[in-house]
Short mmCIF file of C-alpha atoms and ligand atoms in Angstrom, two decimals:
data_model
loop_
_atom_site.label_atom_id
_atom_site.label_comp_id
_atom_site.label_asym_id
_atom_site.label_seq_id
_atom_site.Cartn_x
_atom_site.Cartn_y
_atom_site.Cartn_z
CA MET A 951 0.00 0.00 0.00
CA ARG A 952 1.00 3.66 -0.07
CA ALA A 953 1.36 5.93 2.95
CA ILE A 954 2.79 9.32 3.81
CA VAL A 955 6.25 8.66 5.24
CA ILE A 956 8.10 11.22 7.39
CA THR A 957 11.49 10.80 5.74
CA GLU A 958 13.26 12.89 8.44
CA ALA A 959 12.28 15.52 11.01
CA GLY A 960 11.63 18.80 9.25
CA GLY A 961 9.29 20.97 7.18
CA PRO A 962 6.36 19.84 5.02
CA GLU A 963 8.78 18.71 2.27
CA VAL A 964 9.81 15.66 4.37
CA LEU A 965 6.34 14.12 3.81
CA GLU A 966 6.50 11.62 0.93
CA TRP A 967 3.78 9.36 -0.54
CA GLN A 968 5.64 6.04 -0.73
CA GLU A 969 5.08 2.28 -1.11
CA VAL A 970 5.18 0.72 2.39
CA PRO A 971 4.38 -2.73 3.86
CA GLU A 972 0.74 -3.61 4.56
CA PRO A 973 -0.30 -3.03 8.20
CA THR A 974 -0.29 -6.02 10.56
CA VAL A 975 -3.73 -6.65 12.06
CA ARG A 976 -3.26 -7.66 15.71
CA PRO A 977 -5.82 -9.39 17.95
CA GLY A 978 -8.52 -6.90 18.90
CA GLU A 979 -8.04 -4.88 15.69
CA VAL A 980 -9.96 -4.42 12.44
CA LEU A 981 -8.57 -3.29 9.07
CA ILE A 982 -9.91 -0.18 7.32
CA GLU A 983 -9.53 0.78 3.64
CA VAL A 984 -9.05 4.51 4.17
CA THR A 985 -11.26 6.94 2.27
CA ALA A 986 -9.95 10.08 3.96
CA SER A 987 -7.93 11.33 6.90
CA ALA A 988 -7.48 14.82 8.35
CA VAL A 989 -4.61 17.03 9.44
CA ASN A 990 -4.16 17.84 13.13
CA ARG A 991 -1.59 20.11 14.79
CA ALA A 992 -0.14 16.98 16.42
CA ASP A 993 0.81 15.71 12.92
CA VAL A 994 2.93 18.83 12.46
CA MET A 995 4.67 18.16 15.77
CA GLN A 996 5.27 14.54 14.73
CA ARG A 997 6.67 15.73 11.37
CA GLN A 998 9.03 18.07 13.26
CA GLY A 999 10.25 15.17 15.44
CA PHE A 1000 8.60 16.32 18.70
CA TYR A 1001 5.69 13.88 19.04
CA ASN A 1002 6.42 10.23 18.36
CA PRO A 1003 3.52 7.76 18.11
CA PRO A 1004 2.79 5.63 21.21
CA PRO A 1005 4.70 2.28 21.21
CA GLY A 1006 3.08 -0.23 18.87
CA ASP A 1007 1.15 2.37 16.85
CA SER A 1008 1.74 3.07 13.15
CA PRO A 1009 4.79 5.25 12.38
CA TYR A 1010 2.82 7.17 9.72
CA PRO A 1011 0.99 10.37 10.73
CA GLY A 1012 -2.79 10.63 10.97
CA LEU A 1013 -4.88 10.51 14.14
CA GLU A 1014 -8.21 9.85 12.45
CA CYS A 1015 -9.76 8.44 9.30
CA SER A 1016 -12.93 7.36 7.59
CA GLY A 1017 -13.24 4.37 5.29
CA VAL A 1018 -14.60 0.88 4.75
CA ILE A 1019 -13.96 -2.21 6.87
CA ILE A 1020 -12.04 -4.84 4.87
CA GLN A 1021 -11.19 -7.20 7.72
CA GLY A 1022 -13.86 -7.18 10.40
CA GLY A 1023 -14.79 -8.91 13.62
CA TYR A 1024 -15.96 -7.57 17.00
CA GLY A 1025 -19.34 -6.61 15.47
CA PHE A 1026 -17.88 -5.08 12.29
CA GLU A 1027 -18.50 -6.64 8.83
CA PRO A 1028 -16.48 -6.11 5.63
CA GLY A 1029 -18.17 -3.27 3.73
CA ASP A 1030 -19.23 -1.30 6.84
CA GLN A 1031 -18.57 2.41 6.45
CA VAL A 1032 -16.84 3.74 9.56
CA CYS A 1033 -14.64 6.42 11.02
CA ALA A 1034 -11.97 5.86 13.64
CA LEU A 1035 -9.79 7.49 16.26
CA LEU A 1036 -6.18 6.39 15.60
CA GLY A 1037 -2.86 6.45 17.46
CA GLY A 1038 -1.32 7.08 14.02
CA GLY A 1039 -1.40 5.76 10.45
CA GLY A 1040 -4.37 7.66 9.02
CA TYR A 1041 -2.27 9.08 6.16
CA ALA A 1042 -2.28 5.72 4.38
CA GLU A 1043 -4.40 3.55 2.10
CA ARG A 1044 -5.07 1.03 4.88
CA VAL A 1045 -4.86 1.14 8.66
CA ALA A 1046 -5.36 -1.40 11.46
CA VAL A 1047 -7.10 -0.07 14.56
CA PRO A 1048 -8.43 -1.44 17.87
CA TRP A 1049 -12.15 -2.14 17.33
CA GLU A 1050 -13.10 0.00 20.37
CA GLN A 1051 -11.91 3.13 18.51
CA VAL A 1052 -14.10 2.50 15.44
CA MET A 1053 -17.42 4.34 15.09
CA PRO A 1054 -20.22 4.33 12.52
CA ILE A 1055 -20.50 7.32 10.17
CA PRO A 1056 -23.13 9.67 11.64
CA GLU A 1057 -26.33 9.72 9.56
CA ASN A 1058 -26.47 12.57 7.00
CA ILE A 1059 -22.68 13.10 7.14
CA SER A 1060 -20.58 12.15 4.09
CA ILE A 1061 -17.87 9.53 4.51
CA THR A 1062 -15.28 12.16 3.49
CA ASP A 1063 -16.42 14.78 6.02
CA ALA A 1064 -16.54 12.09 8.73
CA ALA A 1065 -12.74 11.75 8.46
CA GLY A 1066 -12.30 15.05 10.28
CA LEU A 1067 -14.61 14.22 13.18
CA PRO A 1068 -13.03 11.58 15.49
CA GLU A 1069 -10.05 13.55 16.84
CA VAL A 1070 -11.84 16.85 17.44
CA VAL A 1071 -15.11 15.38 18.69
CA CYS A 1072 -13.40 12.89 21.03
CA THR A 1073 -11.05 15.59 22.35
CA VAL A 1074 -13.85 18.07 23.03
CA TRP A 1075 -16.25 15.47 24.43
CA SER A 1076 -13.69 13.89 26.77
CA ASN A 1077 -12.33 17.20 28.08
CA VAL A 1078 -15.19 19.69 28.11
CA PHE A 1079 -18.02 17.29 28.96
CA MET A 1080 -16.64 14.09 30.59
CA LEU A 1081 -13.84 15.78 32.58
CA ALA A 1082 -14.84 19.44 33.12
CA ARG A 1083 -18.58 18.64 33.14
CA LEU A 1084 -19.71 21.83 31.40
CA ARG A 1085 -23.35 22.48 32.37
CA ARG A 1086 -26.22 24.33 30.66
CA GLY A 1087 -25.97 28.08 31.40
CA GLU A 1088 -22.27 27.96 32.27
CA THR A 1089 -19.64 29.93 30.32
CA LEU A 1090 -17.00 28.13 28.25
CA LEU A 1091 -13.90 29.97 27.07
CA VAL A 1092 -12.34 28.26 24.03
CA HIS A 1093 -8.86 29.36 23.00
CA GLY A 1094 -8.27 29.17 19.24
CA GLY A 1095 -11.97 29.17 18.35
CA ALA A 1096 -11.24 28.82 14.62
CA SER A 1097 -9.02 25.74 15.01
CA GLY A 1098 -10.20 22.24 14.24
CA ILE A 1099 -10.72 21.71 17.97
CA GLY A 1100 -12.19 25.18 18.53
CA THR A 1101 -14.83 24.98 15.80
CA MET A 1102 -16.16 21.75 17.34
CA ALA A 1103 -15.93 23.01 20.95
CA VAL A 1104 -17.91 26.15 20.12
CA GLN A 1105 -20.69 24.21 18.41
CA LEU A 1106 -20.96 21.42 20.99
CA ALA A 1107 -21.04 23.84 23.91
CA LYS A 1108 -23.76 25.91 22.23
CA ALA A 1109 -25.75 22.76 21.50
CA HIS A 1110 -25.57 22.00 25.24
CA GLY A 1111 -26.87 25.44 26.24
CA ALA A 1112 -23.61 27.07 27.36
CA HIS A 1113 -22.52 30.67 26.85
CA VAL A 1114 -19.45 30.50 24.61
CA VAL A 1115 -16.54 32.91 24.32
CA ALA A 1116 -13.66 32.17 21.92
CA THR A 1117 -10.28 33.72 21.26
CA VAL A 1118 -9.26 34.29 17.62
CA GLY A 1119 -6.36 35.90 15.78
CA SER A 1120 -8.29 37.98 13.21
CA HIS A 1121 -11.63 39.66 12.59
CA LEU A 1122 -12.26 37.28 9.69
CA LYS A 1123 -11.87 34.29 11.99
CA GLY A 1124 -14.00 36.03 14.61
CA ALA A 1125 -16.83 36.28 12.09
CA ALA A 1126 -16.46 32.60 11.19
CA VAL A 1127 -16.59 31.54 14.85
CA CYS A 1128 -19.63 33.76 15.55
CA ALA A 1129 -21.35 32.11 12.57
CA LEU A 1130 -20.81 28.78 14.37
CA GLY A 1131 -22.68 30.16 17.40
CA ALA A 1132 -20.05 31.78 19.64
CA ASP A 1133 -21.65 34.49 21.79
CA GLU A 1134 -18.47 36.59 22.02
CA VAL A 1135 -15.01 36.57 20.48
CA VAL A 1136 -11.80 38.15 21.77
CA ASN A 1137 -9.07 38.99 19.26
CA TYR A 1138 -5.98 37.84 21.13
CA ARG A 1139 -3.74 40.13 19.09
CA GLU A 1140 -5.66 43.22 20.28
CA GLU A 1141 -7.08 42.40 23.73
CA ASP A 1142 -6.18 40.53 26.92
CA PHE A 1143 -8.90 37.90 27.39
CA SER A 1144 -8.21 37.69 31.14
CA GLU A 1145 -9.40 41.28 31.60
CA LYS A 1146 -12.68 40.65 29.78
CA VAL A 1147 -13.80 37.06 30.32
CA ARG A 1148 -14.92 35.10 33.39
CA ALA A 1149 -15.54 31.42 32.61
CA ASP A 1150 -16.67 28.26 34.38
CA VAL A 1151 -14.67 26.06 32.00
CA ILE A 1152 -11.65 26.97 29.85
CA LEU A 1153 -10.38 24.74 27.03
CA ASP A 1154 -6.77 25.85 26.61
CA ILE A 1155 -4.27 25.11 23.84
CA MET A 1156 -1.58 27.66 24.80
CA GLY A 1157 -0.19 26.15 28.02
CA ALA A 1158 2.45 28.20 29.85
CA LYS A 1159 1.80 31.51 28.10
CA TYR A 1160 -1.86 31.60 29.19
CA LEU A 1161 -1.68 29.86 32.60
CA ALA A 1162 -1.78 33.03 34.71
CA GLY A 1163 -4.46 34.63 32.53
CA ASN A 1164 -6.54 31.46 32.51
CA VAL A 1165 -6.46 31.16 36.31
CA ARG A 1166 -7.44 34.84 36.54
CA ALA A 1167 -10.32 34.25 34.11
CA LEU A 1168 -11.75 31.27 36.02
CA LYS A 1169 -14.91 31.81 38.05
CA THR A 1170 -15.29 30.30 41.54
CA GLY A 1171 -15.47 26.53 41.06
CA GLY A 1172 -13.98 26.88 37.58
CA ARG A 1173 -12.22 24.11 35.64
CA LEU A 1174 -9.23 24.80 33.36
CA VAL A 1175 -8.33 21.99 30.96
CA VAL A 1176 -4.98 22.37 29.19
CA ILE A 1177 -4.78 20.23 26.03
CA GLY A 1178 -2.10 22.08 24.07
CA LEU A 1179 1.28 23.65 24.77
CA GLN A 1180 1.61 26.04 21.84
CA GLY A 1181 2.79 28.74 24.28
CA GLY A 1182 5.30 26.64 26.23
CA ILE A 1183 5.39 23.95 28.90
CA LYS A 1184 6.52 25.61 32.14
CA ALA A 1185 4.92 28.48 34.06
CA GLU A 1186 4.23 29.62 37.62
CA LEU A 1187 0.85 28.64 39.06
CA ASP A 1188 -0.81 31.09 41.51
CA LEU A 1189 -2.04 28.50 44.03
CA LEU A 1190 -3.55 31.10 46.35
CA THR A 1191 -5.92 32.27 43.62
CA LEU A 1192 -6.67 28.66 42.73
CA LEU A 1193 -7.53 27.82 46.36
CA ASN A 1194 -9.64 30.92 46.87
CA LYS A 1195 -11.61 30.12 43.73
CA ARG A 1196 -11.83 26.42 44.64
CA ALA A 1197 -10.78 25.87 41.04
CA ALA A 1198 -9.09 22.97 39.22
CA VAL A 1199 -6.37 22.73 36.58
CA HIS A 1200 -6.30 19.59 34.43
CA GLY A 1201 -3.92 18.50 31.68
CA THR A 1202 -4.70 15.66 29.27
CA THR A 1203 -3.73 13.98 26.02
CA LEU A 1204 -6.00 11.69 24.06
CA ARG A 1205 -3.38 9.91 21.96
CA SER A 1206 -1.55 8.27 24.88
CA ARG A 1207 -4.68 6.68 26.39
CA PRO A 1208 -5.16 2.90 26.14
CA ALA A 1209 -7.72 1.50 23.69
CA ASP A 1210 -10.36 0.80 26.35
CA GLU A 1211 -10.28 4.43 27.54
CA LYS A 1212 -10.43 5.71 23.97
CA GLY A 1213 -13.29 3.26 23.44
CA ALA A 1214 -15.23 4.74 26.37
CA VAL A 1215 -14.80 8.20 24.84
CA CYS A 1216 -15.94 6.91 21.43
CA ARG A 1217 -19.06 5.33 22.94
CA GLY A 1218 -19.91 8.62 24.66
CA VAL A 1219 -19.43 10.44 21.37
CA VAL A 1220 -21.65 8.06 19.38
CA GLU A 1221 -24.38 8.32 22.01
CA ASN A 1222 -24.22 12.06 22.64
CA VAL A 1223 -22.66 13.82 19.64
CA TRP A 1224 -23.62 11.73 16.60
CA PRO A 1225 -27.35 12.59 17.03
CA LEU A 1226 -26.46 16.32 17.03
CA LEU A 1227 -24.49 15.89 13.79
CA SER A 1228 -27.25 13.83 12.16
CA ALA A 1229 -29.83 16.48 13.10
CA GLY A 1230 -27.64 19.29 11.71
CA ALA A 1231 -27.31 20.99 15.13
CA VAL A 1232 -23.53 20.55 14.84
CA ARG A 1233 -21.66 20.32 11.55
CA PRO A 1234 -18.20 19.29 10.39
CA VAL A 1235 -16.23 22.44 9.52
CA VAL A 1236 -14.06 21.59 6.53
CA HIS A 1237 -11.65 24.22 5.25
CA THR A 1238 -10.52 22.24 2.21
CA THR A 1239 -9.89 18.71 0.90
CA LEU A 1240 -6.65 17.66 -0.85
CA PRO A 1241 -5.44 14.35 -2.29
CA MET A 1242 -3.47 12.45 0.36
CA ALA A 1243 -0.39 12.46 -1.88
CA GLN A 1244 -0.40 16.25 -1.35
CA ALA A 1245 -0.07 16.00 2.45
CA ALA A 1246 2.94 18.36 2.29
CA GLU A 1247 0.71 21.05 0.77
CA ALA A 1248 -1.90 20.41 3.49
CA HIS A 1249 0.77 20.88 6.17
CA ARG A 1250 1.93 24.12 4.54
CA LEU A 1251 -1.64 25.35 4.73
CA LEU A 1252 -1.95 24.38 8.42
CA ASP A 1253 1.42 26.03 9.15
CA SER A 1254 0.18 29.24 7.47
CA GLY A 1255 -2.69 29.46 9.96
CA GLU A 1256 -5.11 30.56 7.22
CA HIS A 1257 -7.54 27.71 7.78
CA VAL A 1258 -10.79 27.62 9.74
CA GLY A 1259 -11.71 24.09 10.87
CA LYS A 1260 -10.27 20.95 9.29
CA ILE A 1261 -8.07 20.15 6.28
CA LEU A 1262 -9.01 16.73 4.86
CA LEU A 1263 -6.80 14.31 2.89
CA LEU A 1264 -8.50 12.05 0.37
CA ALA A 1265 -6.87 8.61 -0.06
CA SER A 1266 -9.43 7.14 -2.46
CA SER A 1267 -12.74 8.08 -4.07
CA PRO A 1268 -15.63 7.84 -1.60
CA ALA A 1269 -17.47 4.50 -1.92
N1 LIG B 1303 -4.35 16.99 24.35
C1 LIG B 1303 -5.04 16.45 23.37
O1 LIG B 1303 -5.53 15.32 23.50
C2 LIG B 1303 -5.25 17.20 22.10
C3 LIG B 1303 -6.01 16.63 21.06
C4 LIG B 1303 -6.21 17.39 19.89
C5 LIG B 1303 -5.65 18.67 19.78
N2 LIG B 1303 -4.90 19.15 20.80
C6 LIG B 1303 -4.30 20.51 20.71
O2 LIG B 1303 -5.31 21.43 20.38
C7 LIG B 1303 -4.72 22.51 19.64
C8 LIG B 1303 -5.54 22.76 18.39
O3 LIG B 1303 -5.33 21.67 17.50
P1 LIG B 1303 -5.86 21.78 15.99
O4 LIG B 1303 -5.39 20.56 15.28
O5 LIG B 1303 -7.30 22.10 16.02
O6 LIG B 1303 -4.96 23.02 15.49
P2 LIG B 1303 -5.13 24.20 14.46
O7 LIG B 1303 -6.39 24.02 13.65
O8 LIG B 1303 -3.86 24.32 13.73
O9 LIG B 1303 -5.30 25.50 15.37
C9 LIG B 1303 -4.31 26.15 16.06
C10 LIG B 1303 -4.99 27.36 16.73
O10 LIG B 1303 -4.09 28.03 17.62
C11 LIG B 1303 -4.60 29.34 17.72
N3 LIG B 1303 -3.67 30.24 18.36
C12 LIG B 1303 -2.38 30.52 18.02
N4 LIG B 1303 -1.87 31.44 18.87
C13 LIG B 1303 -2.84 31.74 19.76
C14 LIG B 1303 -2.93 32.61 20.87
N5 LIG B 1303 -1.89 33.36 21.27
N6 LIG B 1303 -4.11 32.65 21.56
C15 LIG B 1303 -5.16 31.89 21.21
N7 LIG B 1303 -5.14 31.05 20.15
C16 LIG B 1303 -3.99 30.98 19.44
C17 LIG B 1303 -4.87 29.71 16.27
O11 LIG B 1303 -5.74 30.80 16.24
P3 LIG B 1303 -5.87 31.80 14.95
O12 LIG B 1303 -5.80 30.92 13.73
O13 LIG B 1303 -7.18 32.47 15.12
O14 LIG B 1303 -4.70 32.73 15.01
C18 LIG B 1303 -5.50 28.41 15.76
O15 LIG B 1303 -6.90 28.48 15.86
C19 LIG B 1303 -3.26 22.13 19.39
O16 LIG B 1303 -2.47 22.77 20.35
C20 LIG B 1303 -3.26 20.62 19.62
O17 LIG B 1303 -2.00 20.15 20.01
C21 LIG B 1303 -4.70 18.45 21.94
#
């Protein structure tokens, strides 16, 4: 089969569409003929040599895919159309994946668009809802509202009756995020969010750079969930403020979790989020779709920061 190989750590040019060995299907896994995958910021970090796949996972990038089951079991039949949360290997023509991480395509969503759902939906569901327990009427602050993660967080929180504030880097992106339902946007290049926003839950992708501001922006009983470290890994935490607010700081990654934990997240997503997608209350936000062989171009686009939502990679024509 063919896959995108990271030939060495570096820029987008190190991504090459090459002939590689077929994946080995281990006990507990099914094999998917990939229709499409999607680009995540983690793929860029992996390309740069900073984020290796967990032991035993595919060396090729790609944390999610959609496609057709070609070797089933565990309730899956050959021919089933599915999407899956992966530890890696989505940028390929075929991928083996633990059956717990495989989900049906939501009704009324195309198999191509479904490729961009597993990583963002599972990340938002597991952090904002399972961990931080965002409730109706509470305020969620989403950093990077126009990102793949942000566009899903904004929509899901609105669908659950929250007040949503998002940070963005331009007025154009602010308009796009408001169109997805955000109640307020803060342009992080012009304003300090921590002077304007008070939130019950904060979904943070900046890490160290925003830690002090995030703690300041938390309401009493607030929950800060750090899922990204785009602004660095080490910072000072004002514990006195944290104690006085009876607030919590969490940090999580999805990729490193074992298959049964990922499976529990996937089941929650199918039960709670798929109906919202099927009803049109939440939609996949696709910036553009490129052939998988042009993964380097897709990474250049992600690096440029011009996108809103997801960049999809098409491996084969949709069935
Ligand atoms: N822990 C986990 O399990 C997990 C899972 C998935 C993703 N993530 C993390 O979630 C983040 C988003 O991932 P993605 O794939 O959706 O990335 P993406 O689409 O490339 O988005 C990156 C975002 O960062 C925003 N940003 C840059 N500087 C900022 C600043 N100073 N303040 C606020 N926002 C800023 C950008 O905003 P503008 O474009 O508006 O400038 C952009 O929306 C990444 O950090 C990724 O590592 C973590």
